[in-house]
C-alpha cells in the first residue's frame, strides 16, 4: 500500500492527519516536473488527496538557502547531498519548482474561495459550466494526456471525461499497449474523471457524436506522431465538431517505447479454402466460356472472392483475388494459356478489380467486428438484465447469492466468492468450487470491507492477490465483499470489465439491503 492510502484509512477512522510532501510528487504535475528536471518521479500522490486537505500551508524556502542546507548536510548526508545538488537540486530546477508550488497552493486557495462563494450565494461572475473530453488511446503518452486534461479542467473548474473507443484493432493490442490503456483509465478515475468506454468502428465519429450529445466544450487528444495523420483524426474532428474547441497536445515519446506493429494472418485453412473456391469457379467459367463474354466470366470469378471477403477475412480474399486474376488472364485473355497481356485495357480492369476487392474486404471486416462487438455487449446486457430481474423476485439472501454467482458465470468465465459479515466476522457465504479460500484471501476481503474500496489484482492495493475484490455497497452502507478470480486468463483487468463487476456487486448489495429491510 502507498503512504497516502494509509492517510486515507486514518481519515476514514476519524483521525486528523498532518503531513508534508514536495510539490514534485503531485500526480498531475508529474510530466511538468519531468520537463523541468529530466527526472521522472515514480512515487506520486493523487490530486484528490491534496484537494481533500482542510488546509494547505506552503513552506517556502529560497533556492540559495536550500542549497546551503544541503551542503551543510542538514537534508542528506554530505555525499548524497553533492549528488542531489548536481543532478536535481540545481538553482534553475529549484526556482521552477518553487514557482510550481506557489501556483499549486494559489489554485487550491482560489478553488476554496469559489466553493465558499457558491455555498453562501455570494454574487460573482460565474461562467457557463465547461466540459472537457480527453481522447484516450493505447499509447505511452496516454497518462500524459490525462494529467494535462486534469490540469486544464481544474483551471476551468470544468467537468472532464476520459473517452475511449474500442475498435476492431483493440483485439490485436499488445500486452504493453493494454497496460498503457488501463493505467491511463485508472489514473483518470483517480483524478476524478468520468470514464466512458464505447465500441465502434470510427473513433472520430464516436467521439464527435458523444461530444455533441453531451455538451462537451473542449476535446483534447494527442498530436499524431506522423504528419500525414493530421489528415485523419484531428482534421475529421475539426470537420465534425465545428462548434467545439480541439486541442492537440505534444505526444512525443521515446520511439523505443512504441511496440512493433504485429501483422496478423488468417488461418492457413482460410487461404486454402479461398484458392480452392476460385479454382472450382474457374472450372465452371471455363466450361461456360463459349456461352459467356469476358465481362460475365470475370463476374463469375468475382463471386468466390466476395464470399472469401465476407467469411474468410481480408488476407484470404486478397489472395483469392490475385489468384482469380491470374487464372482469368491465363484462360480467357488473348493470347490464351499464357500470362502475357497485349491489351492495356485489361490492366485497368485488373487494378479496378483489386480495388473493389479491398473495399469489400474492409467493409466485411468492419461488419464482422461490429457483429462481434454486438454479441459481446448483448451477452453482458442480457446477463445484467437477467440478474436485476431475478433479484427483484428473490425472497432471501441465499437466493440473492445464488443468482449473483449463476449470472456472473454466464457473463465471465471466472471463479467467484461472496463474503458477508456474521457476528462481526467476514464469512464466505457463497462460492464456486474452484475458488480457494486461505488466510490471504480473508485478509484482502477484510481490508476491502473495512475501507470500502476495491483491492487485489489490477489495483494499486494488494496487487499480488489472487483475485479482484469489490465492496458490495448499498448507498453509503457496505453489505459485504465479492471476489472474482479469472484463473488462466491472460486478459488484464480492463475498465469495461470493472464496470460490469461493480454493477453486479451493486445489484447484489441493493437486493440484500431490500430483503433485510423487509
PDB file of C-alpha atoms in Angstrom, residues 145-358:
ATOM      1  CA  UNK A 145      -2.892  13.373 -21.839  1.00  0.00           C
ATOM      2  CA  UNK A 146      -4.841  12.524 -18.682  1.00  0.00           C
ATOM      3  CA  UNK A 147      -2.671  14.730 -16.474  1.00  0.00           C
ATOM      4  CA  UNK A 148      -2.802  17.634 -18.921  1.00  0.00           C
ATOM      5  CA  UNK A 149      -6.584  17.466 -19.245  1.00  0.00           C
ATOM      6  CA  UNK A 150      -6.953  17.268 -15.469  1.00  0.00           C
ATOM      7  CA  UNK A 151      -4.916  20.460 -15.075  1.00  0.00           C
ATOM      8  CA  UNK A 152      -6.943  22.179 -17.796  1.00  0.00           C
ATOM      9  CA  UNK A 153     -10.242  21.095 -16.233  1.00  0.00           C
ATOM     10  CA  UNK A 154      -9.065  22.210 -12.792  1.00  0.00           C
ATOM     11  CA  UNK A 155      -8.144  25.674 -14.072  1.00  0.00           C
ATOM     12  CA  UNK A 156     -11.517  25.987 -15.815  1.00  0.00           C
ATOM     13  CA  UNK A 157     -13.471  24.468 -12.939  1.00  0.00           C
ATOM     14  CA  UNK A 158     -14.839  22.048 -15.528  1.00  0.00           C
ATOM     15  CA  UNK A 159     -16.187  18.517 -15.513  1.00  0.00           C
ATOM     16  CA  UNK A 160     -13.986  16.219 -17.565  1.00  0.00           C
ATOM     17  CA  UNK A 161     -14.392  12.895 -19.301  1.00  0.00           C
ATOM     18  CA  UNK A 162     -11.890  10.192 -20.253  1.00  0.00           C
ATOM     19  CA  UNK A 163     -13.192   8.725 -23.518  1.00  0.00           C
ATOM     20  CA  UNK A 164     -12.012   5.534 -25.229  1.00  0.00           C
ATOM     21  CA  UNK A 165     -13.363   3.911 -28.389  1.00  0.00           C
ATOM     22  CA  UNK A 166     -12.871   0.163 -28.676  1.00  0.00           C
ATOM     23  CA  UNK A 167     -12.426  -0.625 -32.362  1.00  0.00           C
ATOM     24  CA  UNK A 168     -11.521  -3.836 -34.171  1.00  0.00           C
ATOM     25  CA  UNK A 169      -7.845  -3.028 -33.522  1.00  0.00           C
ATOM     26  CA  UNK A 170      -8.416  -3.415 -29.760  1.00  0.00           C
ATOM     27  CA  UNK A 171      -8.295  -7.197 -30.171  1.00  0.00           C
ATOM     28  CA  UNK A 172      -4.757  -7.021 -31.585  1.00  0.00           C
ATOM     29  CA  UNK A 173      -3.298  -4.717 -28.906  1.00  0.00           C
ATOM     30  CA  UNK A 174      -0.119  -5.996 -27.296  1.00  0.00           C
ATOM     31  CA  UNK A 175       0.022  -6.583 -23.536  1.00  0.00           C
ATOM     32  CA  UNK A 176       2.115  -3.415 -23.223  1.00  0.00           C
ATOM     33  CA  UNK A 177      -0.478  -1.345 -25.079  1.00  0.00           C
ATOM     34  CA  UNK A 178      -3.265  -2.756 -22.898  1.00  0.00           C
ATOM     35  CA  UNK A 179      -1.208  -1.859 -19.841  1.00  0.00           C
ATOM     36  CA  UNK A 180      -0.799   1.746 -21.086  1.00  0.00           C
ATOM     37  CA  UNK A 181      -4.531   1.986 -21.715  1.00  0.00           C
ATOM     38  CA  UNK A 182      -5.575   0.587 -18.346  1.00  0.00           C
ATOM     39  CA  UNK A 183      -3.072   2.737 -16.461  1.00  0.00           C
ATOM     40  CA  UNK A 184      -4.401   5.842 -18.192  1.00  0.00           C
ATOM     41  CA  UNK A 185      -8.021   4.962 -17.415  1.00  0.00           C
ATOM     42  CA  UNK A 186      -7.149   4.146 -13.798  1.00  0.00           C
ATOM     43  CA  UNK A 187      -5.304   7.453 -13.458  1.00  0.00           C
ATOM     44  CA  UNK A 188      -8.260   9.319 -14.962  1.00  0.00           C
ATOM     45  CA  UNK A 189     -10.609   7.722 -12.459  1.00  0.00           C
ATOM     46  CA  UNK A 190      -8.185   8.531  -9.648  1.00  0.00           C
ATOM     47  CA  UNK A 191      -8.135  12.177 -10.739  1.00  0.00           C
ATOM     48  CA  UNK A 192     -11.928  12.405 -10.794  1.00  0.00           C
ATOM     49  CA  UNK A 193     -12.819  11.879 -14.455  1.00  0.00           C
ATOM     50  CA  UNK A 194     -15.986  10.264 -15.718  1.00  0.00           C
ATOM     51  CA  UNK A 195     -14.947   7.171 -17.694  1.00  0.00           C
ATOM     52  CA  UNK A 196     -16.707   6.442 -20.976  1.00  0.00           C
ATOM     53  CA  UNK A 197     -15.845   3.268 -22.906  1.00  0.00           C
ATOM     54  CA  UNK A 198     -17.744   2.753 -26.166  1.00  0.00           C
ATOM     55  CA  UNK A 199     -17.460   0.309 -29.044  1.00  0.00           C
ATOM     56  CA  UNK A 200     -17.414   1.382 -32.668  1.00  0.00           C
ATOM     57  CA  UNK A 201     -15.558   1.315 -35.970  1.00  0.00           C
ATOM     58  CA  UNK A 202     -14.879   5.059 -36.375  1.00  0.00           C
ATOM     59  CA  UNK A 203     -13.057   6.753 -33.483  1.00  0.00           C
ATOM     60  CA  UNK A 204     -13.725  10.311 -34.617  1.00  0.00           C
ATOM     61  CA  UNK A 205     -17.409   9.689 -35.324  1.00  0.00           C
ATOM     62  CA  UNK A 206     -17.992   8.128 -31.904  1.00  0.00           C
ATOM     63  CA  UNK A 207     -16.085  10.952 -30.211  1.00  0.00           C
ATOM     64  CA  UNK A 208     -17.933  13.647 -32.157  1.00  0.00           C
ATOM     65  CA  UNK A 209     -21.356  12.085 -31.515  1.00  0.00           C
ATOM     66  CA  UNK A 210     -20.722  11.831 -27.793  1.00  0.00           C
ATOM     67  CA  UNK A 211     -19.346  15.378 -27.610  1.00  0.00           C
ATOM     68  CA  UNK A 212     -22.371  16.867 -29.397  1.00  0.00           C
ATOM     69  CA  UNK A 213     -24.902  14.875 -27.372  1.00  0.00           C
ATOM     70  CA  UNK A 214     -23.297  15.680 -24.007  1.00  0.00           C
ATOM     71  CA  UNK A 215     -22.490  19.397 -24.381  1.00  0.00           C
ATOM     72  CA  UNK A 216     -18.722  18.926 -24.464  1.00  0.00           C
ATOM     73  CA  UNK A 217     -16.995  22.282 -24.999  1.00  0.00           C
ATOM     74  CA  UNK A 218     -13.398  21.127 -25.483  1.00  0.00           C
ATOM     75  CA  UNK A 219     -11.788  17.965 -26.873  1.00  0.00           C
ATOM     76  CA  UNK A 220      -8.150  17.150 -26.120  1.00  0.00           C
ATOM     77  CA  UNK A 221      -6.178  14.472 -27.994  1.00  0.00           C
ATOM     78  CA  UNK A 222      -2.523  13.697 -28.609  1.00  0.00           C
ATOM     79  CA  UNK A 223      -0.808  15.132 -31.666  1.00  0.00           C
ATOM     80  CA  UNK A 224      -0.225  12.402 -34.299  1.00  0.00           C
ATOM     81  CA  UNK A 225       3.367  11.185 -34.500  1.00  0.00           C
ATOM     82  CA  UNK A 226       3.335  11.332 -38.302  1.00  0.00           C
ATOM     83  CA  UNK A 227       2.399  14.427 -40.241  1.00  0.00           C
ATOM     84  CA  UNK A 228       0.122  12.673 -42.700  1.00  0.00           C
ATOM     85  CA  UNK A 229      -2.053  11.522 -39.804  1.00  0.00           C
ATOM     86  CA  UNK A 230      -3.100  15.152 -39.380  1.00  0.00           C
ATOM     87  CA  UNK A 231      -5.476  14.376 -42.231  1.00  0.00           C
ATOM     88  CA  UNK A 232      -7.228  11.744 -40.134  1.00  0.00           C
ATOM     89  CA  UNK A 233      -8.352  12.090 -36.530  1.00  0.00           C
ATOM     90  CA  UNK A 234      -7.700  15.816 -35.805  1.00  0.00           C
ATOM     91  CA  UNK A 235      -8.965  17.018 -39.186  1.00  0.00           C
ATOM     92  CA  UNK A 236     -12.051  14.802 -39.031  1.00  0.00           C
ATOM     93  CA  UNK A 237     -12.806  16.101 -35.540  1.00  0.00           C
ATOM     94  CA  UNK A 238     -12.489  19.692 -36.753  1.00  0.00           C
ATOM     95  CA  UNK A 239     -14.917  18.930 -39.571  1.00  0.00           C
ATOM     96  CA  UNK A 240     -17.428  17.026 -37.449  1.00  0.00           C
ATOM     97  CA  UNK A 241     -17.370  19.302 -34.390  1.00  0.00           C
ATOM     98  CA  UNK A 242     -17.167  22.888 -35.736  1.00  0.00           C
ATOM     99  CA  UNK A 243     -18.554  24.386 -32.502  1.00  0.00           C
ATOM    100  CA  UNK A 244     -16.148  22.546 -30.167  1.00  0.00           C
ATOM    101  CA  UNK A 245     -12.569  23.615 -29.419  1.00  0.00           C
ATOM    102  CA  UNK A 246      -9.982  20.964 -30.358  1.00  0.00           C
ATOM    103  CA  UNK A 247      -6.639  20.846 -28.521  1.00  0.00           C
ATOM    104  CA  UNK A 248      -3.641  18.824 -29.767  1.00  0.00           C
ATOM    105  CA  UNK A 249      -1.073  18.001 -27.097  1.00  0.00           C
ATOM    106  CA  UNK A 250       2.546  17.195 -27.803  1.00  0.00           C
ATOM    107  CA  UNK A 251       2.799  13.423 -27.635  1.00  0.00           C
ATOM    108  CA  UNK A 252       6.480  12.869 -28.318  1.00  0.00           C
ATOM    109  CA  UNK A 253       7.788   9.695 -26.717  1.00  0.00           C
ATOM    110  CA  UNK A 254      10.901   7.572 -26.986  1.00  0.00           C
ATOM    111  CA  UNK A 255      10.482   5.523 -30.204  1.00  0.00           C
ATOM    112  CA  UNK A 256      11.894   2.531 -28.318  1.00  0.00           C
ATOM    113  CA  UNK A 257       8.756   2.523 -26.161  1.00  0.00           C
ATOM    114  CA  UNK A 258       6.488   2.043 -29.146  1.00  0.00           C
ATOM    115  CA  UNK A 259       5.681  -1.623 -29.807  1.00  0.00           C
ATOM    116  CA  UNK A 260       6.334  -3.090 -33.207  1.00  0.00           C
ATOM    117  CA  UNK A 261       3.179  -3.415 -35.214  1.00  0.00           C
ATOM    118  CA  UNK A 262       2.115  -7.018 -35.372  1.00  0.00           C
ATOM    119  CA  UNK A 263       0.997  -8.376 -38.712  1.00  0.00           C
ATOM    120  CA  UNK A 264      -1.769 -10.892 -38.161  1.00  0.00           C
ATOM    121  CA  UNK A 265      -2.664 -13.533 -40.701  1.00  0.00           C
ATOM    122  CA  UNK A 266      -5.773 -15.632 -41.067  1.00  0.00           C
ATOM    123  CA  UNK A 267      -5.641 -19.389 -40.588  1.00  0.00           C
ATOM    124  CA  UNK A 268      -3.835 -21.251 -43.423  1.00  0.00           C
ATOM    125  CA  UNK A 269      -7.029 -23.234 -44.000  1.00  0.00           C
ATOM    126  CA  UNK A 270      -8.871 -19.997 -44.883  1.00  0.00           C
ATOM    127  CA  UNK A 271      -6.337 -19.239 -47.627  1.00  0.00           C
ATOM    128  CA  UNK A 272      -6.628 -22.789 -48.943  1.00  0.00           C
ATOM    129  CA  UNK A 273     -10.445 -22.638 -48.984  1.00  0.00           C
ATOM    130  CA  UNK A 274     -10.378 -19.290 -50.815  1.00  0.00           C
ATOM    131  CA  UNK A 275      -7.992 -20.558 -53.505  1.00  0.00           C
ATOM    132  CA  UNK A 276      -9.986 -23.799 -53.864  1.00  0.00           C
ATOM    133  CA  UNK A 277     -13.240 -21.839 -54.299  1.00  0.00           C
ATOM    134  CA  UNK A 278     -11.634 -19.736 -57.031  1.00  0.00           C
ATOM    135  CA  UNK A 279     -10.363 -22.924 -58.705  1.00  0.00           C
ATOM    136  CA  UNK A 280     -13.829 -24.522 -58.707  1.00  0.00           C
ATOM    137  CA  UNK A 281     -15.467 -21.363 -60.087  1.00  0.00           C
ATOM    138  CA  UNK A 282     -12.710 -21.099 -62.728  1.00  0.00           C
ATOM    139  CA  UNK A 283     -13.563 -24.606 -63.918  1.00  0.00           C
ATOM    140  CA  UNK A 284     -17.246 -23.656 -64.167  1.00  0.00           C
ATOM    141  CA  UNK A 285     -16.334 -20.459 -66.042  1.00  0.00           C
ATOM    142  CA  UNK A 286     -14.116 -22.414 -68.445  1.00  0.00           C
ATOM    143  CA  UNK A 287     -16.983 -24.783 -69.237  1.00  0.00           C
ATOM    144  CA  UNK A 288     -19.260 -21.783 -69.910  1.00  0.00           C
ATOM    145  CA  UNK A 289     -16.651 -19.738 -71.799  1.00  0.00           C
ATOM    146  CA  UNK A 290     -18.287 -20.407 -75.184  1.00  0.00           C
ATOM    147  CA  UNK A 291     -21.624 -19.064 -73.926  1.00  0.00           C
ATOM    148  CA  UNK A 292     -20.487 -16.028 -71.880  1.00  0.00           C
ATOM    149  CA  UNK A 293     -18.414 -12.972 -72.734  1.00  0.00           C
ATOM    150  CA  UNK A 294     -15.302 -11.923 -70.806  1.00  0.00           C
ATOM    151  CA  UNK A 295     -17.151  -9.475 -68.526  1.00  0.00           C
ATOM    152  CA  UNK A 296     -19.555 -12.157 -67.300  1.00  0.00           C
ATOM    153  CA  UNK A 297     -16.704 -14.617 -66.826  1.00  0.00           C
ATOM    154  CA  UNK A 298     -14.876 -12.049 -64.691  1.00  0.00           C
ATOM    155  CA  UNK A 299     -18.013 -11.564 -62.583  1.00  0.00           C
ATOM    156  CA  UNK A 300     -18.208 -15.320 -62.052  1.00  0.00           C
ATOM    157  CA  UNK A 301     -14.650 -15.311 -60.714  1.00  0.00           C
ATOM    158  CA  UNK A 302     -15.509 -12.336 -58.509  1.00  0.00           C
ATOM    159  CA  UNK A 303     -18.164 -14.351 -56.642  1.00  0.00           C
ATOM    160  CA  UNK A 304     -15.801 -16.631 -54.625  1.00  0.00           C
ATOM    161  CA  UNK A 305     -13.594 -13.609 -53.903  1.00  0.00           C
ATOM    162  CA  UNK A 306     -16.540 -11.713 -52.373  1.00  0.00           C
ATOM    163  CA  UNK A 307     -17.523 -14.783 -50.343  1.00  0.00           C
ATOM    164  CA  UNK A 308     -13.920 -15.050 -49.126  1.00  0.00           C
ATOM    165  CA  UNK A 309     -14.026 -11.400 -48.025  1.00  0.00           C
ATOM    166  CA  UNK A 310     -17.245 -11.962 -46.082  1.00  0.00           C
ATOM    167  CA  UNK A 311     -16.472 -15.292 -44.431  1.00  0.00           C
ATOM    168  CA  UNK A 312     -12.703 -15.884 -44.525  1.00  0.00           C
ATOM    169  CA  UNK A 313     -11.122 -12.474 -43.901  1.00  0.00           C
ATOM    170  CA  UNK A 314      -9.172  -9.736 -45.642  1.00  0.00           C
ATOM    171  CA  UNK A 315      -5.970 -11.717 -46.321  1.00  0.00           C
ATOM    172  CA  UNK A 316      -7.637 -14.761 -47.924  1.00  0.00           C
ATOM    173  CA  UNK A 317      -9.868 -12.506 -50.053  1.00  0.00           C
ATOM    174  CA  UNK A 318      -6.884 -10.592 -51.486  1.00  0.00           C
ATOM    175  CA  UNK A 319      -5.010 -13.832 -52.204  1.00  0.00           C
ATOM    176  CA  UNK A 320      -8.163 -15.189 -53.854  1.00  0.00           C
ATOM    177  CA  UNK A 321      -8.462 -12.007 -55.934  1.00  0.00           C
ATOM    178  CA  UNK A 322      -4.876 -12.286 -57.190  1.00  0.00           C
ATOM    179  CA  UNK A 323      -5.415 -15.984 -57.946  1.00  0.00           C
ATOM    180  CA  UNK A 324      -8.613 -15.252 -59.881  1.00  0.00           C
ATOM    181  CA  UNK A 325      -6.891 -12.518 -61.935  1.00  0.00           C
ATOM    182  CA  UNK A 326      -4.032 -14.858 -62.845  1.00  0.00           C
ATOM    183  CA  UNK A 327      -6.457 -17.625 -63.841  1.00  0.00           C
ATOM    184  CA  UNK A 328      -8.629 -15.201 -65.832  1.00  0.00           C
ATOM    185  CA  UNK A 329      -5.551 -13.872 -67.623  1.00  0.00           C
ATOM    186  CA  UNK A 330      -4.277 -17.387 -68.342  1.00  0.00           C
ATOM    187  CA  UNK A 331      -7.568 -18.893 -69.576  1.00  0.00           C
ATOM    188  CA  UNK A 332      -9.657 -16.083 -71.036  1.00  0.00           C
ATOM    189  CA  UNK A 333      -7.405 -13.167 -72.095  1.00  0.00           C
ATOM    190  CA  UNK A 334      -5.808 -13.412 -75.554  1.00  0.00           C
ATOM    191  CA  UNK A 335      -3.303 -14.875 -76.155  1.00  0.00           C
ATOM    192  CA  UNK A 336      -4.757 -17.827 -74.231  1.00  0.00           C
ATOM    193  CA  UNK A 337      -2.768 -20.144 -71.946  1.00  0.00           C
ATOM    194  CA  UNK A 338      -0.126 -17.534 -71.241  1.00  0.00           C
ATOM    195  CA  UNK A 339       0.208 -14.738 -68.696  1.00  0.00           C
ATOM    196  CA  UNK A 340       1.112 -12.195 -71.363  1.00  0.00           C
ATOM    197  CA  UNK A 341      -1.373  -9.300 -71.832  1.00  0.00           C
ATOM    198  CA  UNK A 342      -1.404  -7.446 -75.141  1.00  0.00           C
ATOM    199  CA  UNK A 343      -4.295  -5.047 -74.453  1.00  0.00           C
ATOM    200  CA  UNK A 344      -3.542  -2.325 -71.862  1.00  0.00           C
ATOM    201  CA  UNK A 345      -7.256  -2.057 -71.032  1.00  0.00           C
ATOM    202  CA  UNK A 346      -7.034  -5.356 -69.155  1.00  0.00           C
ATOM    203  CA  UNK A 347      -4.513  -3.829 -66.753  1.00  0.00           C
ATOM    204  CA  UNK A 348      -7.025  -1.099 -65.882  1.00  0.00           C
ATOM    205  CA  UNK A 349      -9.698  -3.751 -65.308  1.00  0.00           C
ATOM    206  CA  UNK A 350      -7.384  -5.769 -63.058  1.00  0.00           C
ATOM    207  CA  UNK A 351      -6.485  -2.705 -60.954  1.00  0.00           C
ATOM    208  CA  UNK A 352     -10.157  -1.756 -60.520  1.00  0.00           C
ATOM    209  CA  UNK A 353     -10.895  -5.397 -59.681  1.00  0.00           C
ATOM    210  CA  UNK A 354      -8.298  -5.378 -56.863  1.00  0.00           C
ATOM    211  CA  UNK A 355      -9.580  -2.046 -55.520  1.00  0.00           C
ATOM    212  CA  UNK A 356     -13.144  -3.387 -55.418  1.00  0.00           C
ATOM    213  CA  UNK A 357     -11.980  -6.492 -53.551  1.00  0.00           C
ATOM    214  CA  UNK A 358     -10.013  -4.441 -50.978  1.00  0.00           C
TER     215      UNK A 358
END
